[in-house]
Coordinates of C-alpha atoms and ligand atoms in Angstrom, one line a residue:
M29 CA -23.6 -24.9 -75.5
R30 CA -27.1 -24.2 -73.5
R31 CA -27.7 -27.8 -73.1
F32 CA -23.9 -28.3 -71.5
A33 CA -24.9 -25.5 -69.3
Y34 CA -28.1 -27.3 -68.2
C35 CA -26.4 -30.5 -67.6
K36 CA -23.9 -28.6 -65.2
V37 CA -26.8 -27.4 -63.6
V38 CA -28.4 -30.6 -63.2
L39 CA -25.0 -32.5 -62.2
A40 CA -24.4 -29.5 -59.6
T41 CA -27.8 -30.1 -58.1
S42 CA -27.6 -33.7 -57.7
L43 CA -24.1 -33.6 -56.3
V44 CA -25.8 -30.8 -53.9
W45 CA -28.7 -33.8 -53.3
V46 CA -26.4 -36.7 -53.0
M47 CA -23.9 -34.5 -50.2
L48 CA -27.0 -33.6 -48.7
D49 CA -28.2 -37.1 -48.6
M50 CA -24.9 -38.3 -47.3
F51 CA -25.0 -35.6 -44.9
I52 CA -28.2 -36.9 -43.2
L53 CA -27.1 -40.4 -43.2
L54 CA -24.1 -39.5 -41.4
Y55 CA -25.7 -37.4 -39.2
F56 CA -28.7 -39.8 -38.1
S57 CA -26.3 -42.8 -38.0
E58 CA -23.5 -41.2 -35.6
C59 CA -26.0 -39.2 -33.7
N60 CA -29.9 -40.6 -34.0
K61 CA -31.1 -38.9 -31.5
C62 CA -29.0 -35.1 -31.4
D63 CA -31.7 -33.3 -33.1
D64 CA -32.4 -30.4 -30.6
K65 CA -35.6 -30.7 -29.4
K66 CA -34.9 -28.1 -26.9
E67 CA -37.3 -25.5 -28.4
R68 CA -40.5 -27.9 -28.6
G69 CA -43.3 -26.9 -26.7
L70 CA -42.5 -23.3 -27.1
P71 CA -43.8 -20.6 -26.5
G72 CA -42.9 -19.2 -23.3
R73 CA -38.9 -20.3 -22.5
D74 CA -39.1 -19.1 -18.5
G75 CA -42.3 -20.5 -17.6
G76 CA -44.8 -19.1 -20.0
P77 CA -47.8 -21.3 -21.1
R78 CA -47.2 -24.6 -22.8
D79 CA -48.7 -27.5 -24.0
G80 CA -46.0 -30.1 -25.5
P81 CA -45.5 -33.5 -23.8
G82 CA -44.6 -33.4 -20.3
E83 CA -44.5 -29.7 -20.0
G84 CA -45.5 -28.7 -16.3
G85 CA -44.2 -32.3 -15.4
K86 CA -47.0 -33.8 -16.8
P87 CA -46.9 -37.5 -17.4
V88 CA -46.2 -38.2 -21.2
V89 CA -49.0 -40.9 -22.7
I90 CA -47.8 -43.1 -25.8
P91 CA -50.4 -43.6 -28.4
K92 CA -51.3 -47.4 -28.6
E93 CA -50.0 -47.9 -32.1
N94 CA -46.6 -46.9 -30.3
Q95 CA -46.7 -49.4 -27.5
E96 CA -44.6 -52.3 -29.0
K97 CA -41.9 -49.6 -30.3
M98 CA -42.1 -48.3 -26.5
K99 CA -41.6 -51.4 -24.9
E100 CA -38.5 -52.1 -27.3
M101 CA -37.1 -48.9 -26.5
F102 CA -37.5 -49.1 -22.9
K103 CA -35.3 -52.1 -22.4
I104 CA -32.2 -49.4 -23.7
N105 CA -32.0 -47.4 -20.8
Q106 CA -34.7 -49.3 -18.6
F107 CA -37.0 -46.2 -18.7
N108 CA -39.3 -44.9 -21.2
L109 CA -37.3 -43.7 -23.8
M110 CA -39.6 -42.7 -26.3
A111 CA -41.4 -40.6 -23.9
S112 CA -38.3 -38.8 -22.9
E113 CA -37.7 -38.0 -26.4
M114 CA -40.8 -36.2 -27.0
I115 CA -40.4 -34.0 -24.1
A116 CA -38.6 -30.5 -24.6
L117 CA -35.0 -30.5 -23.1
N118 CA -35.7 -27.7 -21.0
R119 CA -39.4 -28.4 -20.3
S120 CA -41.0 -26.5 -17.4
L121 CA -41.9 -28.0 -14.3
P122 CA -43.6 -27.4 -10.9
D123 CA -42.4 -25.4 -8.2
V124 CA -42.7 -28.2 -5.7
R125 CA -41.1 -26.3 -2.6
L126 CA -42.7 -25.6 0.6
E127 CA -44.0 -22.3 0.5
G128 CA -41.8 -21.1 3.3
C129 CA -38.9 -21.7 1.1
K130 CA -40.3 -19.4 -1.6
N131 CA -39.2 -16.2 0.1
K132 CA -36.2 -17.4 2.0
L133 CA -33.1 -14.8 1.2
Y134 CA -29.9 -16.1 0.9
P135 CA -26.5 -13.9 0.9
D136 CA -24.6 -12.3 -1.8
N137 CA -21.5 -14.2 -1.4
L138 CA -22.3 -18.0 -1.8
P139 CA -19.7 -20.2 -3.1
R140 CA -19.6 -21.1 -6.4
T141 CA -20.0 -24.6 -7.7
S142 CA -18.9 -27.2 -10.6
V143 CA -21.4 -29.7 -11.4
V144 CA -20.2 -32.9 -12.1
I145 CA -22.3 -35.7 -13.7
V146 CA -21.0 -39.2 -14.4
F147 CA -22.5 -41.1 -17.1
H148 CA -22.2 -44.6 -18.5
N149 CA -24.3 -45.1 -21.9
E150 CA -26.5 -42.6 -20.9
A151 CA -29.6 -41.5 -23.1
W152 CA -29.2 -38.1 -25.0
T153 CA -32.4 -36.6 -24.1
T154 CA -32.0 -37.3 -20.5
L155 CA -28.5 -36.3 -20.0
L156 CA -29.1 -32.8 -22.1
R157 CA -32.6 -32.2 -19.8
T158 CA -29.9 -32.3 -16.9
V159 CA -27.4 -30.1 -18.2
H160 CA -30.1 -28.0 -19.4
S161 CA -32.2 -27.8 -16.0
V162 CA -29.1 -27.3 -14.2
I163 CA -28.3 -23.8 -16.7
D164 CA -31.4 -22.7 -16.8
R165 CA -32.3 -22.7 -13.0
S166 CA -29.1 -21.6 -11.5
P167 CA -27.9 -18.1 -11.0
H168 CA -24.9 -18.2 -13.5
T169 CA -23.0 -16.4 -11.1
L170 CA -23.3 -19.3 -8.8
L171 CA -22.1 -22.0 -11.5
E172 CA -18.3 -22.4 -12.2
E173 CA -18.9 -25.1 -15.2
I174 CA -20.6 -28.3 -15.8
V175 CA -18.2 -31.6 -15.8
L176 CA -19.5 -34.3 -17.9
V177 CA -17.6 -37.6 -17.1
D178 CA -18.2 -40.3 -19.8
D179 CA -17.6 -43.5 -18.2
A180 CA -16.2 -45.5 -21.6
S181 CA -19.9 -45.4 -22.9
E182 CA -20.3 -47.3 -26.1
R183 CA -22.6 -44.8 -28.1
D184 CA -21.4 -42.6 -30.8
F185 CA -23.7 -39.9 -30.1
L186 CA -22.1 -39.4 -26.7
K187 CA -18.6 -38.8 -28.5
R188 CA -18.5 -36.0 -30.9
P189 CA -21.8 -35.0 -31.2
L190 CA -22.2 -34.4 -27.8
E191 CA -19.0 -32.2 -27.5
Q192 CA -20.4 -30.1 -30.6
Y193 CA -23.6 -29.6 -28.7
V194 CA -22.4 -28.5 -25.3
R195 CA -19.8 -26.0 -26.8
R196 CA -22.6 -23.6 -27.9
L197 CA -24.1 -23.5 -24.2
E198 CA -24.4 -20.3 -22.2
V199 CA -22.3 -22.0 -19.2
P200 CA -18.8 -23.7 -19.7
V201 CA -19.4 -27.2 -20.1
R202 CA -16.8 -30.1 -20.4
V203 CA -16.8 -33.5 -21.5
V204 CA -13.7 -35.6 -20.3
R205 CA -13.7 -39.4 -21.1
M206 CA -12.3 -42.5 -18.4
E207 CA -9.8 -44.6 -20.5
Q208 CA -12.0 -47.8 -19.6
R209 CA -14.9 -48.6 -17.7
S210 CA -14.4 -47.9 -14.0
G211 CA -17.5 -47.3 -12.4
L212 CA -19.3 -44.2 -11.1
I213 CA -17.0 -43.9 -8.0
R214 CA -13.7 -43.5 -9.8
A215 CA -15.7 -41.5 -12.6
R216 CA -16.8 -38.9 -10.0
L217 CA -13.3 -38.6 -8.7
K218 CA -11.5 -37.7 -12.2
G219 CA -14.9 -35.1 -12.5
A220 CA -13.8 -33.8 -9.0
S221 CA -10.1 -33.4 -9.5
I222 CA -10.4 -31.8 -12.8
S223 CA -13.3 -29.2 -11.6
T224 CA -12.4 -25.9 -10.0
G225 CA -15.2 -24.2 -8.3
Q226 CA -15.1 -24.1 -4.7
V227 CA -17.9 -26.4 -4.4
I228 CA -18.7 -29.7 -6.0
T229 CA -22.0 -30.8 -7.0
F230 CA -22.9 -34.4 -8.2
L231 CA -25.6 -35.2 -10.2
D232 CA -26.7 -38.6 -11.8
A233 CA -27.2 -38.2 -15.8
H234 CA -31.1 -38.5 -15.7
C235 CA -32.1 -35.5 -13.1
E236 CA -34.0 -32.2 -13.6
C237 CA -33.4 -29.4 -11.3
T238 CA -36.0 -27.3 -10.3
T239 CA -36.8 -23.3 -9.5
G240 CA -34.3 -22.4 -6.5
W241 CA -32.6 -25.9 -6.3
L242 CA -29.1 -24.4 -5.8
E243 CA -28.9 -21.5 -3.6
P244 CA -30.3 -23.2 -0.5
L245 CA -27.7 -25.8 -1.1
L246 CA -24.8 -23.6 -1.3
A247 CA -26.0 -21.7 1.8
R248 CA -25.3 -24.8 4.0
I249 CA -21.9 -25.2 2.5
K250 CA -20.7 -22.1 4.2
H251 CA -21.2 -24.0 7.4
D252 CA -18.2 -25.9 8.2
K253 CA -18.0 -29.4 7.5
T254 CA -22.0 -29.7 6.1
V255 CA -22.6 -32.1 3.0
V256 CA -25.8 -31.3 1.6
C257 CA -28.5 -33.4 -0.4
P258 CA -31.6 -31.9 -2.3
I259 CA -34.8 -33.5 -1.9
I260 CA -34.9 -36.3 -4.6
D261 CA -38.2 -35.9 -6.2
V262 CA -39.5 -38.7 -8.5
I263 CA -39.7 -38.9 -12.2
S264 CA -41.4 -41.6 -13.2
D265 CA -39.7 -44.4 -15.1
D266 CA -42.8 -45.1 -17.3
T267 CA -44.2 -41.6 -17.9
F268 CA -41.6 -38.9 -17.0
E269 CA -44.3 -37.5 -14.8
Y270 CA -42.3 -35.2 -12.4
M271 CA -43.7 -36.1 -8.4
A272 CA -42.6 -34.2 -5.3
G273 CA -40.8 -35.9 -3.2
S274 CA -41.6 -35.9 1.0
D275 CA -39.8 -33.5 3.1
M276 CA -40.9 -36.1 6.0
T277 CA -38.2 -39.0 4.9
Y278 CA -34.7 -39.3 5.4
G279 CA -32.0 -41.7 4.4
G280 CA -31.2 -45.0 6.6
F281 CA -29.9 -48.2 5.6
N282 CA -31.0 -51.9 6.3
W283 CA -28.8 -54.9 7.4
K284 CA -27.9 -55.8 4.0
L285 CA -26.5 -52.6 3.7
N286 CA -29.3 -51.2 1.0
F287 CA -30.2 -47.7 1.5
R288 CA -33.5 -47.1 2.2
W289 CA -36.0 -44.0 2.9
Y290 CA -37.4 -43.8 6.4
P291 CA -39.8 -41.5 7.9
V292 CA -38.4 -38.3 9.6
P293 CA -38.3 -39.5 13.3
Q294 CA -39.9 -37.0 15.9
R295 CA -36.9 -36.3 17.2
E296 CA -35.5 -34.5 14.4
M297 CA -38.7 -32.8 14.1
D298 CA -38.4 -31.5 17.4
R299 CA -35.1 -30.4 16.9
R300 CA -36.2 -28.2 14.0
K301 CA -38.9 -26.8 16.3
G302 CA -41.4 -28.2 13.5
D303 CA -39.9 -26.0 11.2
R304 CA -40.0 -28.6 7.9
T305 CA -38.0 -25.6 6.0
L306 CA -35.1 -26.0 8.0
P307 CA -32.6 -29.0 6.9
V308 CA -33.0 -32.2 8.0
R309 CA -30.1 -34.3 9.8
T310 CA -30.0 -37.9 7.8
P311 CA -27.9 -40.6 8.6
T312 CA -27.1 -41.6 5.1
M313 CA -27.4 -39.8 1.5
A314 CA -28.9 -41.9 -1.3
G315 CA -25.7 -41.2 -3.2
G316 CA -26.3 -39.3 -6.6
L317 CA -27.3 -36.0 -5.4
F318 CA -25.4 -33.9 -3.1
S319 CA -22.9 -30.8 -2.8
I320 CA -19.7 -30.6 -0.8
D321 CA -16.9 -28.0 -0.1
R322 CA -13.6 -29.0 -2.2
D323 CA -11.4 -28.6 0.5
Y324 CA -13.4 -30.7 3.2
F325 CA -14.0 -33.3 0.2
Q326 CA -10.2 -33.7 -0.1
E327 CA -9.7 -33.8 4.2
I328 CA -12.3 -36.5 4.8
G329 CA -11.0 -38.6 2.1
T330 CA -13.1 -38.0 -1.1
Y331 CA -14.4 -41.6 -2.2
D332 CA -12.9 -45.1 -1.7
A333 CA -11.2 -45.8 -5.1
G334 CA -10.9 -49.5 -4.4
M335 CA -15.1 -49.6 -5.0
D336 CA -16.1 -50.6 -8.5
I337 CA -19.1 -49.6 -11.0
W338 CA -21.8 -49.0 -8.7
G339 CA -23.3 -49.4 -4.7
G340 CA -21.7 -48.7 -1.2
E341 CA -20.4 -45.6 -1.8
N342 CA -23.1 -43.7 -0.5
L343 CA -23.2 -45.4 2.8
E344 CA -19.4 -45.4 2.8
I345 CA -19.3 -41.5 2.5
S346 CA -22.4 -41.0 4.7
F347 CA -20.8 -43.2 7.9
R348 CA -17.4 -41.2 7.2
I349 CA -18.6 -37.8 7.2
W350 CA -20.5 -38.6 10.8
Q351 CA -18.1 -40.5 12.4
C352 CA -15.1 -38.4 11.3
G353 CA -16.9 -35.1 12.7
G354 CA -19.3 -33.5 9.8
T355 CA -22.8 -33.1 9.3
L356 CA -24.9 -34.7 6.5
E357 CA -28.4 -32.6 5.6
I358 CA -31.3 -32.8 3.3
V359 CA -32.0 -29.4 2.3
T360 CA -35.7 -29.3 2.2
C361 CA -35.8 -26.2 0.3
S362 CA -34.0 -27.7 -2.4
H363 CA -35.8 -30.1 -5.1
V364 CA -34.0 -31.9 -8.0
G365 CA -35.9 -34.9 -9.9
H366 CA -34.1 -38.1 -10.6
V367 CA -35.5 -40.9 -12.9
F368 CA -35.8 -44.2 -10.2
R369 CA -35.3 -47.2 -12.4
K370 CA -36.2 -50.8 -11.4
A371 CA -33.4 -52.6 -12.9
T372 CA -29.8 -51.1 -14.2
P373 CA -29.4 -51.3 -18.1
Y374 CA -25.8 -51.6 -17.7
T375 CA -23.4 -54.5 -17.2
F376 CA -21.5 -54.9 -14.4
P377 CA -18.0 -56.5 -15.4
G378 CA -17.4 -59.1 -12.9
G379 CA -21.0 -59.8 -11.9
T380 CA -23.5 -57.4 -10.2
G381 CA -23.4 -59.2 -6.5
Q382 CA -19.7 -59.9 -6.6
I383 CA -19.2 -56.0 -7.0
I384 CA -21.7 -54.8 -5.1
N385 CA -20.7 -57.2 -2.1
K386 CA -17.1 -56.3 -2.3
N387 CA -18.0 -52.5 -2.2
N388 CA -20.1 -53.1 0.8
R389 CA -17.4 -55.4 2.6
R390 CA -15.1 -52.5 2.1
L391 CA -17.1 -50.4 4.1
A392 CA -18.3 -52.6 6.4
E393 CA -14.5 -53.4 7.2
V394 CA -13.8 -49.8 7.6
W395 CA -16.3 -48.3 8.9
M396 CA -18.5 -50.6 10.8
D397 CA -16.5 -52.1 13.6
E398 CA -18.3 -55.1 15.0
F399 CA -21.7 -54.1 13.7
K400 CA -20.3 -55.6 10.5
N401 CA -21.6 -58.8 11.9
F402 CA -25.0 -57.9 11.0
F403 CA -24.5 -57.7 7.5
Y404 CA -22.3 -60.7 7.5
I405 CA -24.8 -63.1 9.3
I406 CA -27.6 -61.9 6.9
S407 CA -26.0 -62.3 3.5
P408 CA -24.8 -65.8 3.3
G409 CA -21.3 -66.2 1.5
V410 CA -20.7 -62.6 1.6
T411 CA -17.5 -63.4 3.7
K412 CA -16.2 -65.3 1.0
V413 CA -16.1 -62.3 -1.3
D414 CA -12.6 -60.6 -1.6
Y415 CA -12.7 -57.1 -0.7
G416 CA -9.1 -56.1 -1.5
D417 CA -6.6 -53.8 0.4
I418 CA -8.1 -51.7 2.7
T419 CA -5.3 -50.0 4.8
S420 CA -5.3 -46.7 3.0
R421 CA -8.6 -46.2 4.4
V422 CA -7.9 -47.9 7.9
A423 CA -5.2 -45.4 8.0
L424 CA -7.8 -42.5 7.0
R425 CA -9.8 -43.5 9.7
Q426 CA -7.1 -43.4 12.0
K427 CA -5.7 -40.2 10.8
L428 CA -8.9 -38.6 11.3
Q429 CA -9.6 -40.0 14.6
C430 CA -13.1 -40.9 13.5
K431 CA -15.6 -42.1 16.5
P432 CA -17.0 -45.8 16.7
F433 CA -19.5 -47.0 14.7
S434 CA -21.5 -47.4 17.8
W435 CA -21.5 -44.0 18.5
Y436 CA -23.0 -43.1 15.0
L437 CA -25.7 -45.4 16.0
E438 CA -26.3 -43.9 19.2
N439 CA -26.2 -40.4 18.2
V440 CA -27.0 -39.9 14.7
Y441 CA -29.2 -43.3 13.9
P442 CA -31.0 -44.4 17.3
D443 CA -33.9 -45.2 15.2
S444 CA -31.6 -47.5 12.9
Q445 CA -32.8 -51.4 12.5
I446 CA -29.3 -52.5 13.9
P447 CA -29.7 -52.7 17.4
R448 CA -27.3 -50.3 19.3
H449 CA -27.5 -53.0 22.4
Y450 CA -27.8 -56.8 21.6
Y451 CA -27.3 -59.9 23.6
S452 CA -26.4 -62.4 21.2
L453 CA -26.2 -62.4 17.6
G454 CA -26.9 -66.0 16.1
E455 CA -26.9 -67.3 12.8
V456 CA -30.5 -66.2 12.3
F457 CA -31.9 -63.8 14.6
S458 CA -30.6 -61.2 17.1
Y459 CA -32.0 -60.9 20.7
T460 CA -31.8 -57.4 21.4
A461 CA -31.6 -55.3 24.6
N462 CA -35.3 -54.6 24.1
K463 CA -35.6 -58.4 24.4
E464 CA -37.2 -58.5 21.1
I465 CA -35.7 -61.7 18.4
R466 CA -34.9 -60.1 15.5
T467 CA -33.8 -60.0 12.1
D468 CA -33.7 -56.8 10.2
D469 CA -36.9 -54.8 11.2
L470 CA -38.8 -58.3 11.7
C471 CA -39.9 -59.5 15.2
L472 CA -40.6 -62.6 16.4
D473 CA -44.2 -62.3 17.1
V474 CA -47.2 -64.5 19.0
S475 CA -50.8 -64.1 17.9
K476 CA -52.0 -67.3 19.3
L477 CA -51.7 -69.5 22.4
N478 CA -50.1 -72.7 21.6
G479 CA -50.1 -71.5 18.1
P480 CA -47.0 -71.1 15.5
V481 CA -44.7 -67.8 15.7
M482 CA -44.3 -65.6 13.0
M483 CA -42.2 -62.7 11.9
L484 CA -43.9 -59.2 11.9
K485 CA -42.6 -55.8 11.6
C486 CA -41.3 -54.6 14.8
H487 CA -43.7 -52.6 16.7
H488 CA -41.1 -51.7 19.8
L489 CA -44.3 -51.7 22.1
K490 CA -43.0 -55.1 23.9
G491 CA -46.4 -56.7 24.3
N492 CA -46.4 -59.5 22.0
Q493 CA -43.1 -59.4 20.5
L494 CA -41.2 -59.4 24.2
W495 CA -39.0 -62.4 25.0
E496 CA -37.3 -63.3 28.3
Y497 CA -34.2 -65.4 27.7
D498 CA -33.2 -67.7 30.9
A499 CA -29.4 -68.5 30.4
V500 CA -29.6 -71.2 32.9
K501 CA -32.5 -73.0 31.9
L502 CA -31.7 -71.8 28.2
T503 CA -35.6 -71.1 27.4
L504 CA -37.2 -68.2 25.5
V505 CA -40.2 -67.3 27.5
H506 CA -42.8 -65.3 25.7
V507 CA -43.7 -62.9 28.6
N508 CA -47.2 -61.8 27.7
S509 CA -48.5 -65.4 27.6
N510 CA -45.7 -67.2 29.8
Q511 CA -45.2 -69.8 27.1
C512 CA -41.8 -70.9 25.6
L513 CA -40.5 -71.3 22.3
D514 CA -40.7 -74.3 21.1
K515 CA -38.9 -75.9 18.4
A516 CA -41.7 -78.8 18.0
S517 CA -44.2 -77.3 14.9
E518 CA -47.7 -78.5 14.4
E519 CA -48.0 -81.4 12.2
D520 CA -47.4 -79.8 8.7
S521 CA -45.6 -76.8 9.5
Q522 CA -41.8 -75.8 9.6
V523 CA -42.5 -73.2 12.0
P524 CA -41.7 -73.3 15.7
S525 CA -44.4 -72.2 18.3
V526 CA -45.0 -71.4 21.8
R527 CA -46.1 -74.2 24.0
D528 CA -46.3 -74.4 27.7
C529 CA -43.1 -74.5 29.4
T530 CA -41.8 -77.7 30.0
H531 CA -38.3 -77.1 29.8
T532 CA -37.6 -80.3 27.6
R533 CA -34.8 -80.4 24.7
S534 CA -37.3 -79.0 22.1
Q535 CA -37.6 -75.6 24.4
Q536 CA -34.0 -75.3 25.1
W537 CA -32.1 -72.4 22.5
L538 CA -28.6 -71.7 23.3
L539 CA -27.8 -68.2 22.6
R540 CA -24.2 -67.5 21.3
N541 CA -22.7 -64.2 22.2
V542 CA -20.6 -63.0 19.3
T543 CA -19.9 -59.2 20.5
L544 CA -21.2 -57.2 23.0
P545 CA -20.3 -53.8 22.2
E546 CA -21.6 -52.6 25.7
V547 CA -21.6 -54.4 29.1
F548 CA -25.2 -54.2 30.9
Ligands
UD2_10 C1 -28.2 -44.7 -6.5 C2 -27.8 -43.5 -6.7 C3 -26.5 -43.6 -7.7 C4 -25.3 -44.0 -6.4 C5 -25.5 -45.8 -6.3 C6 -25.1 -46.4 -5.6 C7 -29.3 -41.5 -6.6 C8 -30.4 -41.1 -7.1 N1 -28.7 -42.3 -7.2 O1 -28.2 -45.4 -7.7 O2 -25.7 -41.9 -7.7 O3 -24.8 -43.7 -5.5 O4 -27.2 -45.4 -5.8 O5 -23.7 -46.6 -6.2 O6 -29.3 -41.3 -5.2 N2 -22.4 -44.7 -13.8 C9 -21.2 -44.6 -14.3 N3 -20.8 -45.8 -14.3 C10 -21.2 -47.0 -14.3 C11 -22.6 -47.0 -13.7 C12 -23.0 -45.7 -13.3 O7 -21.0 -43.7 -14.7 O8 -20.3 -48.4 -14.3 C13 -23.3 -43.2 -13.8 C14 -24.9 -43.9 -14.5 O9 -24.8 -43.6 -15.5 C15 -25.4 -42.8 -13.6 C16 -24.8 -42.6 -12.2 O10 -23.4 -43.4 -12.4 O11 -25.4 -41.3 -14.0 C17 -25.6 -43.6 -11.1 O12 -25.8 -44.7 -11.9 P1 -27.6 -45.1 -11.7 O13 -28.1 -44.1 -12.0 O14 -27.7 -46.5 -12.2 O15 -27.6 -45.2 -10.1 P2 -29.1 -45.0 -9.3 O16 -29.8 -44.0 -9.5 O17 -29.6 -46.4 -9.4
MN11 MN1 -29.8 -42.5 -11.1

């Protein structure tokens, strides 16, 4: 009898162990990254002293013996996943705001926002750190909800485990799924359509919001037709160190239609009378992080749903906002960090180049008028890429009576690398109204008499970059040296040079007038 009871106990205990084992096995195979590391690095949930990895935005150091594993893991998301997994999901961050931002007061009746975060195969820790930073650093009265849009991820931990995890958070978090891989543009459209806040705030899935990030954004939305971006701080892809971004850079783009940061020009400093805490008007947005009034988002035509996967939508919405009567700003009192990566971890079904070129063609065809030629000329082969049907976007532009691209260049982005006025746009270079021979931000430059010419960064000071075209003699005279651009190069060099003007064939250049946006 006793022996029997003992057996039962043994049996029951081993059953418990087997079940526990199975549970652990299931738990980790389904969700190997789901353990809640949130509380690591305690004490001091809100700003108290902490010394865990990455606390205070400090870089994470990986011990030598783990370097190989770290490199392997890096490939999964193209950032240091091992470092990210060591850092608390609610790590502390420095307050990187300008002093003048810290005591600004905002009205009580700010509109509420939904935060929409789209992701494809995002890491658990970066995604949840984004969510926690929103919840921990936003007044809950201003947070309607967080909407996570899964763009057909192939990671099990992003399925049920994610839904279970977010259920217990203090702010409503909804997870919605795209039926098939759709790209960030259509995923954001889905998130926006099911969200309910008066304002929609988009974030990438690997961000961290800092103290006071939300109020200054929402405060600007009250100004009609204003779309706002925070300063995007840099979270190192190698160490997850948090580094403050500058309030002295704003968004532009180059001839290839790549988004680029450029210094805030003097005219914009002057307009704000030198007050760096006031929002900067920016020609373009980086794309991932911005707030927009729901009705205005609708009114200006949300996104171009014909764009696939990634790319182009940021310039498209920027041009559209400005050309159709809105304003785009960087709110310098709002800081949100983002993990900038050197490579994309995910696939582009159909080919990276194809997709980006298609998206860029759509935006160039709809918004850039004759200036699209700058893009086409510098991107060989791009005109062969099919860009689909744009009739509804062209109709949108007409309906909203949007201004021409030349207006945008003239009034919003006069420091653009695309010259507003140009005499000629040939296969290689443009001859600008400033009499530079230029491609992108490089200008034909002479540093030596009788020597080869070079492409150097345009300095806009005329000087050694000033060329006079003689449309009768077909010569390009370098004004400073009074020498002519000559195809004949020095013995073993392919580079043209400047020579005394002989008006022979090797010094004749035919500039073709492709389009002249304005008459001179
Ligand atoms: C920048 C923007 C990004 C977007 C992009 C141009 C910032 C900080 N980031 O690139 O938001 O505007 O330029 O398109 O301004 N994703 C999907 N489905 C996909 C591909 C991506 O949901 O098919 C998600 C991805 O998980 C991420 C977001 O879209 O949360 C942006 O993608 P990214 O982080 O690879 O883009 P990024 O930061 O290089
Ligand atoms: Mn990103």
